[in-house]
Structure formats: structure tokens, C-alpha cells
Coordinates of C-alpha atoms in Angstrom, one line a residue:
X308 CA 163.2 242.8 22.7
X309 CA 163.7 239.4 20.5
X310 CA 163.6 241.5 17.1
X311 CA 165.7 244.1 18.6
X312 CA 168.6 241.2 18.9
X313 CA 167.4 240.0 15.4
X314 CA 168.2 243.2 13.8
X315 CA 171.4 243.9 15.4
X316 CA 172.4 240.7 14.7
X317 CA 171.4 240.8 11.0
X318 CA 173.5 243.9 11.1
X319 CA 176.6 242.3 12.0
X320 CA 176.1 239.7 9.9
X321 CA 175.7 242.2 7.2
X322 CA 178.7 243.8 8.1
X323 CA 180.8 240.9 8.3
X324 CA 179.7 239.8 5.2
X325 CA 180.5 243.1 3.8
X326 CA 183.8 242.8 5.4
X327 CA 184.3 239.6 3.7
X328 CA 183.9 240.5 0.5
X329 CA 186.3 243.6 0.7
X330 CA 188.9 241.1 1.4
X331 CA 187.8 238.7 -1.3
X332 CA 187.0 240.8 -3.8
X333 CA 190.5 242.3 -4.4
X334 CA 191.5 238.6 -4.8
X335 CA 188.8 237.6 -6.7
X336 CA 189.4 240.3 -9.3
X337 CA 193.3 239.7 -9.7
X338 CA 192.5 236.0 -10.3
X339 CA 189.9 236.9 -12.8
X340 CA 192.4 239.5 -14.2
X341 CA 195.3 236.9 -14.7
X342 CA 193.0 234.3 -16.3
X343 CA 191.9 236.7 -18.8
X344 CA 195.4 237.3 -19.6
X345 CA 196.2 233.8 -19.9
X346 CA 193.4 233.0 -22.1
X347 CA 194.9 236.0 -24.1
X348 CA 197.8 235.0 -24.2
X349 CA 196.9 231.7 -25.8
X350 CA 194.7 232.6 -28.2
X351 CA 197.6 234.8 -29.4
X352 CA 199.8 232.6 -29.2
X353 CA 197.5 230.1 -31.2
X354 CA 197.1 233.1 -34.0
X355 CA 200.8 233.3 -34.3
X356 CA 201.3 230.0 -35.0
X357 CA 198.4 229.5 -37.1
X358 CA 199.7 232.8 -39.3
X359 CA 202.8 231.5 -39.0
X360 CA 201.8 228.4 -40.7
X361 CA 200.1 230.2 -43.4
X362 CA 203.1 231.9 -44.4
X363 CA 206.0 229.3 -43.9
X364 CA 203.1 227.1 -46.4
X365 CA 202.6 229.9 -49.0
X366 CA 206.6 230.3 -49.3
X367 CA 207.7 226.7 -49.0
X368 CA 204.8 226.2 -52.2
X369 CA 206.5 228.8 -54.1
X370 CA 210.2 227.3 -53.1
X371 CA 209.1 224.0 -55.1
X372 CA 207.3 225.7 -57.7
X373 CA 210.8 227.7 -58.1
X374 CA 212.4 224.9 -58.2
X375 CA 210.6 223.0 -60.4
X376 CA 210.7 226.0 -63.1
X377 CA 214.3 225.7 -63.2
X378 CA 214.9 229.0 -61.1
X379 CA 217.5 227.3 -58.2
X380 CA 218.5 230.6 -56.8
X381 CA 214.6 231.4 -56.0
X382 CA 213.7 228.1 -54.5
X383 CA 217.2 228.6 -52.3
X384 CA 216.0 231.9 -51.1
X385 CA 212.7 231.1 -50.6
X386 CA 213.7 227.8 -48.4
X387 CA 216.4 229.6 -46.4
X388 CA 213.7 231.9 -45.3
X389 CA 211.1 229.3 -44.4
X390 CA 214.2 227.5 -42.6
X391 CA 214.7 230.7 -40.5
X392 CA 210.9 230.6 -39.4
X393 CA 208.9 229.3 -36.8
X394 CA 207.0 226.6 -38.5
X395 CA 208.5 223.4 -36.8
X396 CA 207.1 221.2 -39.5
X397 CA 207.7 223.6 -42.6
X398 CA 211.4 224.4 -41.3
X399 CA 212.5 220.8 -41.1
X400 CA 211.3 220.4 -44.5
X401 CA 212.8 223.5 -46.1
X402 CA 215.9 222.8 -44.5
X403 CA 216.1 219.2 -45.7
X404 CA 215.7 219.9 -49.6
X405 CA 218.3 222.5 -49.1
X406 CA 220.4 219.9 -47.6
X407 CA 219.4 218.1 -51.0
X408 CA 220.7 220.2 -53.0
X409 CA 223.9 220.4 -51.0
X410 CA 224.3 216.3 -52.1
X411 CA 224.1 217.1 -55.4
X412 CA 227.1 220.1 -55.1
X413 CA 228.4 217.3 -53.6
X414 CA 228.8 219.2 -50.3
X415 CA 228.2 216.0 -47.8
X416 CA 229.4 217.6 -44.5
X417 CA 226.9 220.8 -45.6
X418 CA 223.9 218.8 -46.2
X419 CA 224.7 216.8 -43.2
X420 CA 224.7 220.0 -40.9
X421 CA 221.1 220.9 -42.5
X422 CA 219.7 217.3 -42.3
X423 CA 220.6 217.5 -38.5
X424 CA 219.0 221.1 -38.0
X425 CA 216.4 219.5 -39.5
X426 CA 215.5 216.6 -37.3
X427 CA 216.5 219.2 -34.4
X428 CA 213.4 221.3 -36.1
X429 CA 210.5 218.7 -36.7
X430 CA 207.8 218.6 -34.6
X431 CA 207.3 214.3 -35.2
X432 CA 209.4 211.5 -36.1
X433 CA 207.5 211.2 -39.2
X434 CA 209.1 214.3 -40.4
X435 CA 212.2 213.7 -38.0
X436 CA 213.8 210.7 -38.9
X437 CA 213.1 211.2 -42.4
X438 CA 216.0 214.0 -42.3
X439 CA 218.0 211.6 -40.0
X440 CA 217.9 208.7 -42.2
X441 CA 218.8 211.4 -45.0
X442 CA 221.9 212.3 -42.8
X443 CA 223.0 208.9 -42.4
X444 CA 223.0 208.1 -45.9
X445 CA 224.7 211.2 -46.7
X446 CA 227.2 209.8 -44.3
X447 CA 227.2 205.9 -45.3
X448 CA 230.1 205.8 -47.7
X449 CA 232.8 207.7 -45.6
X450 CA 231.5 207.5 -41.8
X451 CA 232.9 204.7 -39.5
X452 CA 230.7 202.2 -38.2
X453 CA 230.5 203.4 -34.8
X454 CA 228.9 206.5 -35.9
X455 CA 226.6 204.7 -38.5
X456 CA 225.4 202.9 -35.7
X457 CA 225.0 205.5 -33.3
X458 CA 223.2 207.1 -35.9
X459 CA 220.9 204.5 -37.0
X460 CA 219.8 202.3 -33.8
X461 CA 217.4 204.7 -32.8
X462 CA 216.0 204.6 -35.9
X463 CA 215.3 200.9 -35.7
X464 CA 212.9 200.2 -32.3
X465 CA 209.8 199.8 -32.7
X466 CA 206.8 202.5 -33.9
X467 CA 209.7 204.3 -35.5
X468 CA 208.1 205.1 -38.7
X469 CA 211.1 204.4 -41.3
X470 CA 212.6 201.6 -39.4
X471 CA 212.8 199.1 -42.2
X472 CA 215.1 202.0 -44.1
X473 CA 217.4 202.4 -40.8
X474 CA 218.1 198.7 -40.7
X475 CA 218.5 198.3 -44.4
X476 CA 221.2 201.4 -43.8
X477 CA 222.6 199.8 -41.1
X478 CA 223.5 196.6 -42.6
X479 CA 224.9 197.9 -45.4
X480 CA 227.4 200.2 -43.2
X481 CA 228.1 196.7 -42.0
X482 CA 228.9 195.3 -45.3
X483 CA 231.2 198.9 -45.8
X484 CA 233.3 197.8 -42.3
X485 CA 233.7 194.4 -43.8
X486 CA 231.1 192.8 -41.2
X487 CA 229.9 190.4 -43.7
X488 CA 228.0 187.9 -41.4
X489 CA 226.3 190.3 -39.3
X490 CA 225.2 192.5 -43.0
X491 CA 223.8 189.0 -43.9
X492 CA 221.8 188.6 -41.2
X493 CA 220.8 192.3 -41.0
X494 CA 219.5 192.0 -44.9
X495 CA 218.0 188.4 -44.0
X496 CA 215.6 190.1 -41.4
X497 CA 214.8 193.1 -43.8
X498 CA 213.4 190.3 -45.9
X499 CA 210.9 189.3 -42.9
X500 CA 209.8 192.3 -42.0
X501 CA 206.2 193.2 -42.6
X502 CA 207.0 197.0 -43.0
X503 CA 209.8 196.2 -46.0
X504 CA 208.9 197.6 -48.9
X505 CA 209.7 195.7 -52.2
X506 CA 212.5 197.6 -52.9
X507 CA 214.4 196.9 -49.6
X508 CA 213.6 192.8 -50.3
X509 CA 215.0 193.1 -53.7
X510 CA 217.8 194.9 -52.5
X511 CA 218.6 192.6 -49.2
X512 CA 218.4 189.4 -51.6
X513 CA 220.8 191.2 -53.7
X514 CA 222.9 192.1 -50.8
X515 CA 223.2 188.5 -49.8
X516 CA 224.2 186.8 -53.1
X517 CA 226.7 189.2 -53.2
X518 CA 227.9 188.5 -49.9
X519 CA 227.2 184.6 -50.6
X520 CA 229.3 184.4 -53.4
X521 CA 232.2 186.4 -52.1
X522 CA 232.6 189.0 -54.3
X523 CA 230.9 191.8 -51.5
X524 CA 234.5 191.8 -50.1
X525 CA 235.5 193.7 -52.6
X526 CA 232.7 196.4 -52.0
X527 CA 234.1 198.6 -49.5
X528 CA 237.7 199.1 -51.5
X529 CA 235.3 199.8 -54.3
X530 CA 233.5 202.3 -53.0
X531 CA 236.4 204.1 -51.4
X532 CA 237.8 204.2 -54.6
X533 CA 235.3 205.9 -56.5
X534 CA 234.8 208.5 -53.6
X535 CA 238.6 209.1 -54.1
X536 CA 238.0 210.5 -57.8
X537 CA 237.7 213.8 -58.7
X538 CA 234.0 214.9 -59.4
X539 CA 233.0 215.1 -63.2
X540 CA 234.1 218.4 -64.6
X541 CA 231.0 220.5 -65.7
X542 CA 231.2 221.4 -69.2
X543 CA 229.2 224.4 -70.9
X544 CA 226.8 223.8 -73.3
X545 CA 228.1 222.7 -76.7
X546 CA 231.7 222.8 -74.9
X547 CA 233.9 219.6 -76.0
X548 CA 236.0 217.9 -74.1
X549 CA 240.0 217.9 -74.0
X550 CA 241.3 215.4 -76.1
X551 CA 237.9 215.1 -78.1
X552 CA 238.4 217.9 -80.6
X553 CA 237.4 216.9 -84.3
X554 CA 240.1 216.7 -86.6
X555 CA 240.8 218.8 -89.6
X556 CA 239.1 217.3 -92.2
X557 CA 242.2 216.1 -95.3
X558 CA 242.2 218.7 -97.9
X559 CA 240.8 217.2 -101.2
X560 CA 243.3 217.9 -103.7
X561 CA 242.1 220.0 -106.8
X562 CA 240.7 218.6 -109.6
X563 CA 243.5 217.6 -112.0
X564 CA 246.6 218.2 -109.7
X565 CA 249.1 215.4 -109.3

């Protein structure tokens, strides 16, 4: 009688089990399903980038090699389309030497919209605030102070990676707004600072003789004043300028004539 009870029990036990893992199961295999696609999905996503990469490099290397052969237009094309990509690091950068080249068409407000896009773009501060110190000396000669500042104090805190730059840019919008003492004392740190390179000492030292001796006062009006010019004009090759012709040369008179 005792292993007639064992056996139906076993039974039962069977078919709950069984029971069990027709309800599990279903579960089980959705889970499994939706992991798979997950891991799937990252891997692809991974591959993207990765190829991504690849490409934004290859193209950004044959912008500089462009540029470097004299071929402008090519380097242009060849950053806009890295700039339109999907490499964070590779678009901030390609969008920053055409921001560059905006300076030199003298195109500030241009090259400031790309310098922006490209600290938007970077995936670091390394790369970041590289193209937002770019934007703010773009913007140092005409921008008022508060916007300087705005611009630059994040740049300053500590761990950020050009900070020395940022306050060196910072003290001379200072000097521009006619803030002499707080310049001074902005350029007298610069000279302390264990991550100033030699170039920023020099120039702080200079910055304060001038201000020392008075004559910085005169900087801002200065500056102002050369902005106000009209840009060089650009002259073809072998072209001379107005005003410059040569002379005729006097005609000798012939041999023997009075």
C-alpha cells in the first residue's frame, strides 16, 4: 500500500513540476530572447561606432594632408563631412580647424558658431575646452566683459585641463574693460601657477610692466582702433599697388641733339 502512495505521489509531483515549467518556460525563453537582443544590439552598436571611427580618421587624415598640399577647397570638404559624422571626438576637431580657417577670412562670428558646435561635439574637456578657449579668443577683442567671463570661469576650476590659458584670457579681457588692478592680479597668479607654461609667465610679466608703467591704458583704445580698419586688400600675384606704379623712365636725348 506504502509504494502505491509513493507512486501516486511521485506522479503529482511530476505533474506539478511539469506544470511549473510550462509556466516558466515561456518566461524563461522571452528573457533569454530579450538578452540576446540586447547583447545584439550592443555589439552593433559597438561596430558602428568603431567603423565610424575608422572612417571619420581616414577622412579627417586626408582633410590635413589636403590642407597641407595647398588644396583649401579639399581639406574644407573633407572636414565638413567629418563634421557632419558621428565621431564625437573627430567632429569637434574637424569642426574647429574649419572654424580656423574662418579667423583667418576674418569671419569671427562664423568661427565662433563652429568653435561652439564644437565644444557641443567633444566627447572630453581635453578636446572641449580647447574649442571654447578658441571661441573666447576669437571673441576677446570685441566681446564685453561679462561675456568674456561667462565664457571663461568655467574654464578656470580646477582639473580643467587648459586653465592656465583661461585665466591668462581672462585677465587680459580685464585689461580690454580697463580693469587694470584686477588684470594685475590675474597676470600675477598666472606667474605662480604650476601649470603656466613659459609663454604665459613671459607674457603676464609683460602684461604687468605695461600696466605698472601706465601705458596699458591706452591698450583697449588701441585695439579698438585697429579692429576699426579695413582688412588688407588682397593683391594678385605680381599685382602693384595704387599709388606705387614705377615711373616712366626720362627719355635720354639722342646723341648730338641740343
Amino acid at each position: 500500500m506504502v509504494d502505491v502512495f509513493d507512486e501516486v505521489e511521485e506522479q503529482l509531483r511530476s505533474e506539478r513540476y511539469k506544470s511549473i515549467a510550462l509556466r516558466v518556460l515561456p518566461i524563461l525563453g522571452g528573457v533569454l530572447v530579450v538578452a540576446l537582443v540586447a547583447a545584439l544590439a550592443v555589439w552593433g552598436y559597438q561596430h558602428f561606432r568603431s567603423q565610424a571611427a575608422a572612417e571619420a580618421s581616414e577622412k579627417y587624415a586626408q582633410a590635413i594632408e589636403a590642407f597641407n598640399a595647398g588644396r583649401r577647397d579639399d581639406a574644407i570638404r573633407l572636414w565638413g563631412e567629418v563634421g557632419q559624422g558621428s565621431s564625437k571626438a573627430y567632429k569637434s576637431l574637424a569642426l574647429q580647424h574649419l572654424g580656423g580657417l574662418k579667423i583667418a577670412d576674418n569671419k569671427t562670428a562664423e568661427a565662433v558658431k563652429l568653435f561652439d558646435e564644437a565644444a557641443e561635439a567633444a566627447p572630453n574637456n581635453i578636446i572641449g575646452d580647447a574649442a571654447r578657449l578658441k571661441s573666447a579668443f576669437a571673441l576677446l577683442d570685441t566681446a564685453p566683459y561679462k561675456d568674456m567671463e561667462a565664457r571663461l570661469t568655467p574654464l578656470t576650476e580646477e582639473g580643467r585641463p587648459y586653465r592656465a590659458e583661461a585665466r591668462e584670457a581672462l585677465a587680459f579681457s580685464k585689461l580690454m574693460a580697463g580693469d587694470l588692478a584686477g588684470a594685475r592680479s590675474d597676470f600675477t597668479v598666472i606667474g605662480l601657477m604650476a601649470d603656466a607654461g613659459e609663454g604665459s609667465r613671459q607674457r603676464a610679466e609683460a602684461a604687468k610692466a605695461l600696466i605698472d608703467s601706465g601705458s596699458a591704458k591706452a591698450l583697449p583704445a588701441i585695439v579698438k582702433a585697429a579692429i576699426a580698419l579695413p582688412p588688407p586688400v588682397q593683391l594678385p600675384p605680381g599685382a602693384v599697388p595704387p599709388g606705387l606704379a614705377p615711373q616712366a623712365a626720362p627719355q635720354q636725348s639722342a646723341p648730338g641733339a641740343q
